[in-house]
Tab-separated table of C-alpha atoms in Angstrom:
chain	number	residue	atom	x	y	z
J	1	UNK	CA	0.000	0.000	0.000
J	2	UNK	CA	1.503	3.328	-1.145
J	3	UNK	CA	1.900	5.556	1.327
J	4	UNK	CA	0.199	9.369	0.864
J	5	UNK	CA	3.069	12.197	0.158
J	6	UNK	CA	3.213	15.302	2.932
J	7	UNK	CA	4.695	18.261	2.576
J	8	UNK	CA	8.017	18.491	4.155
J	9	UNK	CA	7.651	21.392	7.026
J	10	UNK	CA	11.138	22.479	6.660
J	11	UNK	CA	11.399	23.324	2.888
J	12	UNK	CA	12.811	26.284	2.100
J	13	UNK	CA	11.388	29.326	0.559
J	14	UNK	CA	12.483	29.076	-2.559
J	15	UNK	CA	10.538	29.035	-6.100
J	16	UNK	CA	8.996	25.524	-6.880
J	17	UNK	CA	9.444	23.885	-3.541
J	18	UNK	CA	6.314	25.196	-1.465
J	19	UNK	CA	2.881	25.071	-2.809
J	20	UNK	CA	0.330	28.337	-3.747
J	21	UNK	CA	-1.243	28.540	-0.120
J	22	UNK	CA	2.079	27.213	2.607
J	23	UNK	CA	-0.108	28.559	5.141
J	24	UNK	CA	-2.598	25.298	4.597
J	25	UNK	CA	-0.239	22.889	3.262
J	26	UNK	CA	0.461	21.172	6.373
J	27	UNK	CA	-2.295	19.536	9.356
J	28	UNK	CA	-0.570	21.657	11.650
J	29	UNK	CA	-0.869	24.900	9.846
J	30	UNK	CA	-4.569	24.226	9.170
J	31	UNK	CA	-5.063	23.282	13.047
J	32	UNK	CA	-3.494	26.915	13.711
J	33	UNK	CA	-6.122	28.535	11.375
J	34	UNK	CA	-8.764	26.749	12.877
J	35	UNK	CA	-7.711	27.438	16.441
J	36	UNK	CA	-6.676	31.130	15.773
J	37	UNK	CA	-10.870	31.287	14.151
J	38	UNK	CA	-11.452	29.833	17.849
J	39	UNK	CA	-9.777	32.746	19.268
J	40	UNK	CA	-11.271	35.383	17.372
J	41	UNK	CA	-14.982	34.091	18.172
J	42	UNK	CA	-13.380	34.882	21.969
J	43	UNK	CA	-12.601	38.356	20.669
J	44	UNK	CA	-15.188	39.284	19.288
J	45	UNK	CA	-17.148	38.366	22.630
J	46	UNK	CA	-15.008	40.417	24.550
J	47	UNK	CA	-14.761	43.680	22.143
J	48	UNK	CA	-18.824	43.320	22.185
J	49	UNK	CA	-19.099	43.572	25.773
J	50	UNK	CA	-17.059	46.578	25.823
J	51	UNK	CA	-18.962	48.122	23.647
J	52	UNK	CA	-21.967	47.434	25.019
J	53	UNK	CA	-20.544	48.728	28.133
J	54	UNK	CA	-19.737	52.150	26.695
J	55	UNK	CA	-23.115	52.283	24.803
J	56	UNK	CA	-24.538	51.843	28.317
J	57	UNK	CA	-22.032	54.305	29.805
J	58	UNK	CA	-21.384	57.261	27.567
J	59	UNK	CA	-23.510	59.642	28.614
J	60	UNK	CA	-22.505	59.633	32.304
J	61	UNK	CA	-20.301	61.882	32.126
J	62	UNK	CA	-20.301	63.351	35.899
J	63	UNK	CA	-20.378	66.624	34.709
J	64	UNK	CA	-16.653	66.506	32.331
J	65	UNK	CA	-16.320	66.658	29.314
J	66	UNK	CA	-18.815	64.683	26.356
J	67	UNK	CA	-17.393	63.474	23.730
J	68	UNK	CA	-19.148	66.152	21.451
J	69	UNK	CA	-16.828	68.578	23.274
J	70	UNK	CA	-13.772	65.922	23.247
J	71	UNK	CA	-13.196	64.573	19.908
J	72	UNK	CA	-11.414	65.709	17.344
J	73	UNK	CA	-12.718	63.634	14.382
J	74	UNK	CA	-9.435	65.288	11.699
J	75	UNK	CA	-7.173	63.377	14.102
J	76	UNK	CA	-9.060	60.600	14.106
J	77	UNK	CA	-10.277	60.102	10.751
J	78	UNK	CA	-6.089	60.197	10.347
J	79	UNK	CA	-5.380	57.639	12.545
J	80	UNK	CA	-8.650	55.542	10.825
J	81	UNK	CA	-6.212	55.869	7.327
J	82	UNK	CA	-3.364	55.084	9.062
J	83	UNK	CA	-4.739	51.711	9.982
J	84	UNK	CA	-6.952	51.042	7.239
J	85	UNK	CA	-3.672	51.621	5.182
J	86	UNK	CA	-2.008	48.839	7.248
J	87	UNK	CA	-4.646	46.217	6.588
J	88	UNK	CA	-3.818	47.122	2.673
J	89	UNK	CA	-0.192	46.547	3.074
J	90	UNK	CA	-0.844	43.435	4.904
J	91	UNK	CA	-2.573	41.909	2.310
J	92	UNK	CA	0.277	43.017	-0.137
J	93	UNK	CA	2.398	40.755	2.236
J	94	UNK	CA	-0.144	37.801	2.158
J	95	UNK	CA	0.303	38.052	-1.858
J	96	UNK	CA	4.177	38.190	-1.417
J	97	UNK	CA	3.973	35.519	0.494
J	98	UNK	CA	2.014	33.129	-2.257
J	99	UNK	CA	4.427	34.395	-4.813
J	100	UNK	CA	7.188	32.967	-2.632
J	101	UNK	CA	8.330	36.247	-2.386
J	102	UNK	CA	10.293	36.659	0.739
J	103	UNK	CA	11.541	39.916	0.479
J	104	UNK	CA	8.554	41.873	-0.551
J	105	UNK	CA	6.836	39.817	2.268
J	106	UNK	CA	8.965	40.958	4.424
J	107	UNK	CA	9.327	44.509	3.549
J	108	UNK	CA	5.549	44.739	2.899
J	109	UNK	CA	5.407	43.372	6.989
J	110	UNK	CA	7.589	46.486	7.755
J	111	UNK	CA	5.426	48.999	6.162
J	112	UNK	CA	2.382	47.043	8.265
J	113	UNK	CA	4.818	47.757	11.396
J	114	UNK	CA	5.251	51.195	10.692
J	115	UNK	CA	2.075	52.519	10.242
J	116	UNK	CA	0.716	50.292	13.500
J	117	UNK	CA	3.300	52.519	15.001
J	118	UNK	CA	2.257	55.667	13.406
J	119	UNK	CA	-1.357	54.700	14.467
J	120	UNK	CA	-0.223	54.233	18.316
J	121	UNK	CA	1.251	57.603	18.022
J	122	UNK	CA	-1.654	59.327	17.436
J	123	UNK	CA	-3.587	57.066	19.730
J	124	UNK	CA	-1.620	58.373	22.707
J	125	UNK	CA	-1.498	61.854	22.194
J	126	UNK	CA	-4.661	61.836	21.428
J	127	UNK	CA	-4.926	60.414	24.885
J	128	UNK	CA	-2.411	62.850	26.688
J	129	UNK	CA	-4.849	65.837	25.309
J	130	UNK	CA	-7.936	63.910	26.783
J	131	UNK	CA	-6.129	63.961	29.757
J	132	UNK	CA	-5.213	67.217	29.980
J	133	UNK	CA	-8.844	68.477	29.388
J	134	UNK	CA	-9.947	66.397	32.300
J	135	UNK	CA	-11.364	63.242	30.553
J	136	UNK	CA	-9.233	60.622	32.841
J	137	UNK	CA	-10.314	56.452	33.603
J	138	UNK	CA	-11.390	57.852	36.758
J	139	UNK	CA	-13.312	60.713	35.768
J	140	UNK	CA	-16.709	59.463	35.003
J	141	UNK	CA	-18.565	56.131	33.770
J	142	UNK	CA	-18.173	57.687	30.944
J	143	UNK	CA	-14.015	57.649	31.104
J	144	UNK	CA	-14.088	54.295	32.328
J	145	UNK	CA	-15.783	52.673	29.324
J	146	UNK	CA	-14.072	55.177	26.730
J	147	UNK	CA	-10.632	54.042	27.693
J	148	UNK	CA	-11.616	50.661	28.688
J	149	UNK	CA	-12.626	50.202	24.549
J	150	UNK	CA	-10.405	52.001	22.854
J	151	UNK	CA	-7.294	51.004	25.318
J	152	UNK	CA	-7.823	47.219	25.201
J	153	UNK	CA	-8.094	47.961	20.978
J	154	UNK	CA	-4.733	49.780	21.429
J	155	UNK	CA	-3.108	46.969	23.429
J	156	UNK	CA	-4.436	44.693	20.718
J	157	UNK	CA	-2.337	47.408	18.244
J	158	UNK	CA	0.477	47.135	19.757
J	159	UNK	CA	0.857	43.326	20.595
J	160	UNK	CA	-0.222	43.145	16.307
J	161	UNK	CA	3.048	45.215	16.043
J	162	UNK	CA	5.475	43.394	18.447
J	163	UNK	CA	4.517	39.937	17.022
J	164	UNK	CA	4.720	41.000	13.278
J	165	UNK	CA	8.417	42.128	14.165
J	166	UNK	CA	9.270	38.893	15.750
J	167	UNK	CA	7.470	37.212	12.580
J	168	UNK	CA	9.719	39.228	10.784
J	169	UNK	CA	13.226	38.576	11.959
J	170	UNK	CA	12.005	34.898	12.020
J	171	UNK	CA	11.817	34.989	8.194
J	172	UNK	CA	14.867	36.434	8.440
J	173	UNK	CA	16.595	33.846	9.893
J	174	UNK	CA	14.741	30.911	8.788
J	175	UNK	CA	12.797	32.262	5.023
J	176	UNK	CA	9.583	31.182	3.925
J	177	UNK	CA	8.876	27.719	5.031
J	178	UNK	CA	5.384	25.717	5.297
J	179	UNK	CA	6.118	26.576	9.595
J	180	UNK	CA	6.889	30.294	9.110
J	181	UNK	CA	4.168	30.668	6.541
J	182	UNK	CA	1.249	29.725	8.991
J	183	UNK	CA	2.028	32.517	11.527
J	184	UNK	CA	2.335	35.344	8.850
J	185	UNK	CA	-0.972	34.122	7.726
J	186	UNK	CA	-2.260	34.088	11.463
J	187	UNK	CA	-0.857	37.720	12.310
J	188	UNK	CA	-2.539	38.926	9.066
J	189	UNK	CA	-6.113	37.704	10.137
J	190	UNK	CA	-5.428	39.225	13.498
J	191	UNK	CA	-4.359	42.393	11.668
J	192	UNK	CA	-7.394	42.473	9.701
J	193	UNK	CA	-9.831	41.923	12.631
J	194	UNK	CA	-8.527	44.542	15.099
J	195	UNK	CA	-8.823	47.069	11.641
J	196	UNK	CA	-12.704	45.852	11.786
J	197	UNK	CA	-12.730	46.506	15.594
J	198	UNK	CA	-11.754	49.682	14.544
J	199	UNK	CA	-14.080	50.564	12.116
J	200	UNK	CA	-16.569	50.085	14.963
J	201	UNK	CA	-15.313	51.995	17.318
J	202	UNK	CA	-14.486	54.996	14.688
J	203	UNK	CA	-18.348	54.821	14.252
J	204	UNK	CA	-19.832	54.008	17.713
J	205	UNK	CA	-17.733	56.157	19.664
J	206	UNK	CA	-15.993	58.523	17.592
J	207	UNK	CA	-18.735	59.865	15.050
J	208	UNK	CA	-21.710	58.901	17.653
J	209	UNK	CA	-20.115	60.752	20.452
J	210	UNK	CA	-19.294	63.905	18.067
J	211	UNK	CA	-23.032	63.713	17.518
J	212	UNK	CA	-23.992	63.598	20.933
């Protein structure tokens, strides 16, 4: 009886030697897609009771600041393109990556690292002015949920941007292989979903609290 072929988890990145899709070519890369689906059906449990939390929450304000008087939608419709921009680049990477391109993968993963960056930048001054007009975690309800939401997304941000650099110096060091190829696929989809989360909150507490 003939034994069934597998892919070899240790070829190389090189042209010819991994198939169209690495990411699924293995059982174990397509148990990490299934498990990391797992984990974003957790997510999205969590991110929905914070925002059901702030729905509940934003208009006790304890006499500070609403977020009609608060936001400043230029900076944040910025930091919106910022981000949206990085979920583009990321699927530029995801392409590089079934062209067995390792080098555009990788650089397309440094532009995706960049403007994370450029988006936590924003994020926290944005944060130091809040402050500084009296909106603190303390302040109100209101404060509580605010930074509760848009905090937790901002951790999510920056873990997206520490584990896309360690994805990157992996390739690095070992190139595109049918193990490497599973977690760039992985930190893509998580890339993609906190730019959803995002979206959401640009709408719900951003252009909803402008509105009052």
């Amino acid at each position: 009886m003939s034994s069934v072929p597998h892919a070899d988890p240790h070829a190389h990145g090189v042209h010819g030697e991994l198939p169209h899709e690495p990411e699924r070519a293995t059982l174990e890369g397509r148990n990490k897609l299934l498990a990391f689906w797992l984990f974003l059906g957790g997510e999205c449990v969590l991110f929905g009771t914070l925002f059901a939390t702030f729905m509940t929450l934003r208009h006790n304000t304890m006499g500070g600041p609403d977020g009609a008087h608060l936001f400043d939608l230029v900076l944040v419709a910025w930091a919106t393109f910022i981000l949206l921009t990085s979920s583009l680049t990321s699927v530029f990477a995801i392409q590089a990556m079934h062209g067995k391109q390792v080098g555009k993968l990788m650089l397309w993963l440094g532009i995706t690292v960049l403007l994370g960056l450029g988006f936590l930048g924003l994020e926290v001054y944005e944060f130091i002015h809040y402050v500084h007009e009296g909106h603190r975690f303390n302040s109100s309800a209101f404060g509580t949920s605010f930074y509760s939401l848009v905090g937790f997304h901002g951790a999510h941000v920056a873990f997206g941007v520490l584990w896309i650099t360690l994805l990157i110096f992996q390739l690095a060091k070992k190139g595109l292989t049918t193990v490497t190829a599973p977690k760039v696929y992985v930190a893509a989809l998580y890339w993609h979903f906190i730019d959803v989360v995002w979206v959401f909150i640009f709408t719900i507490v951003y252009l909803m609290g402008k509105m009052g």
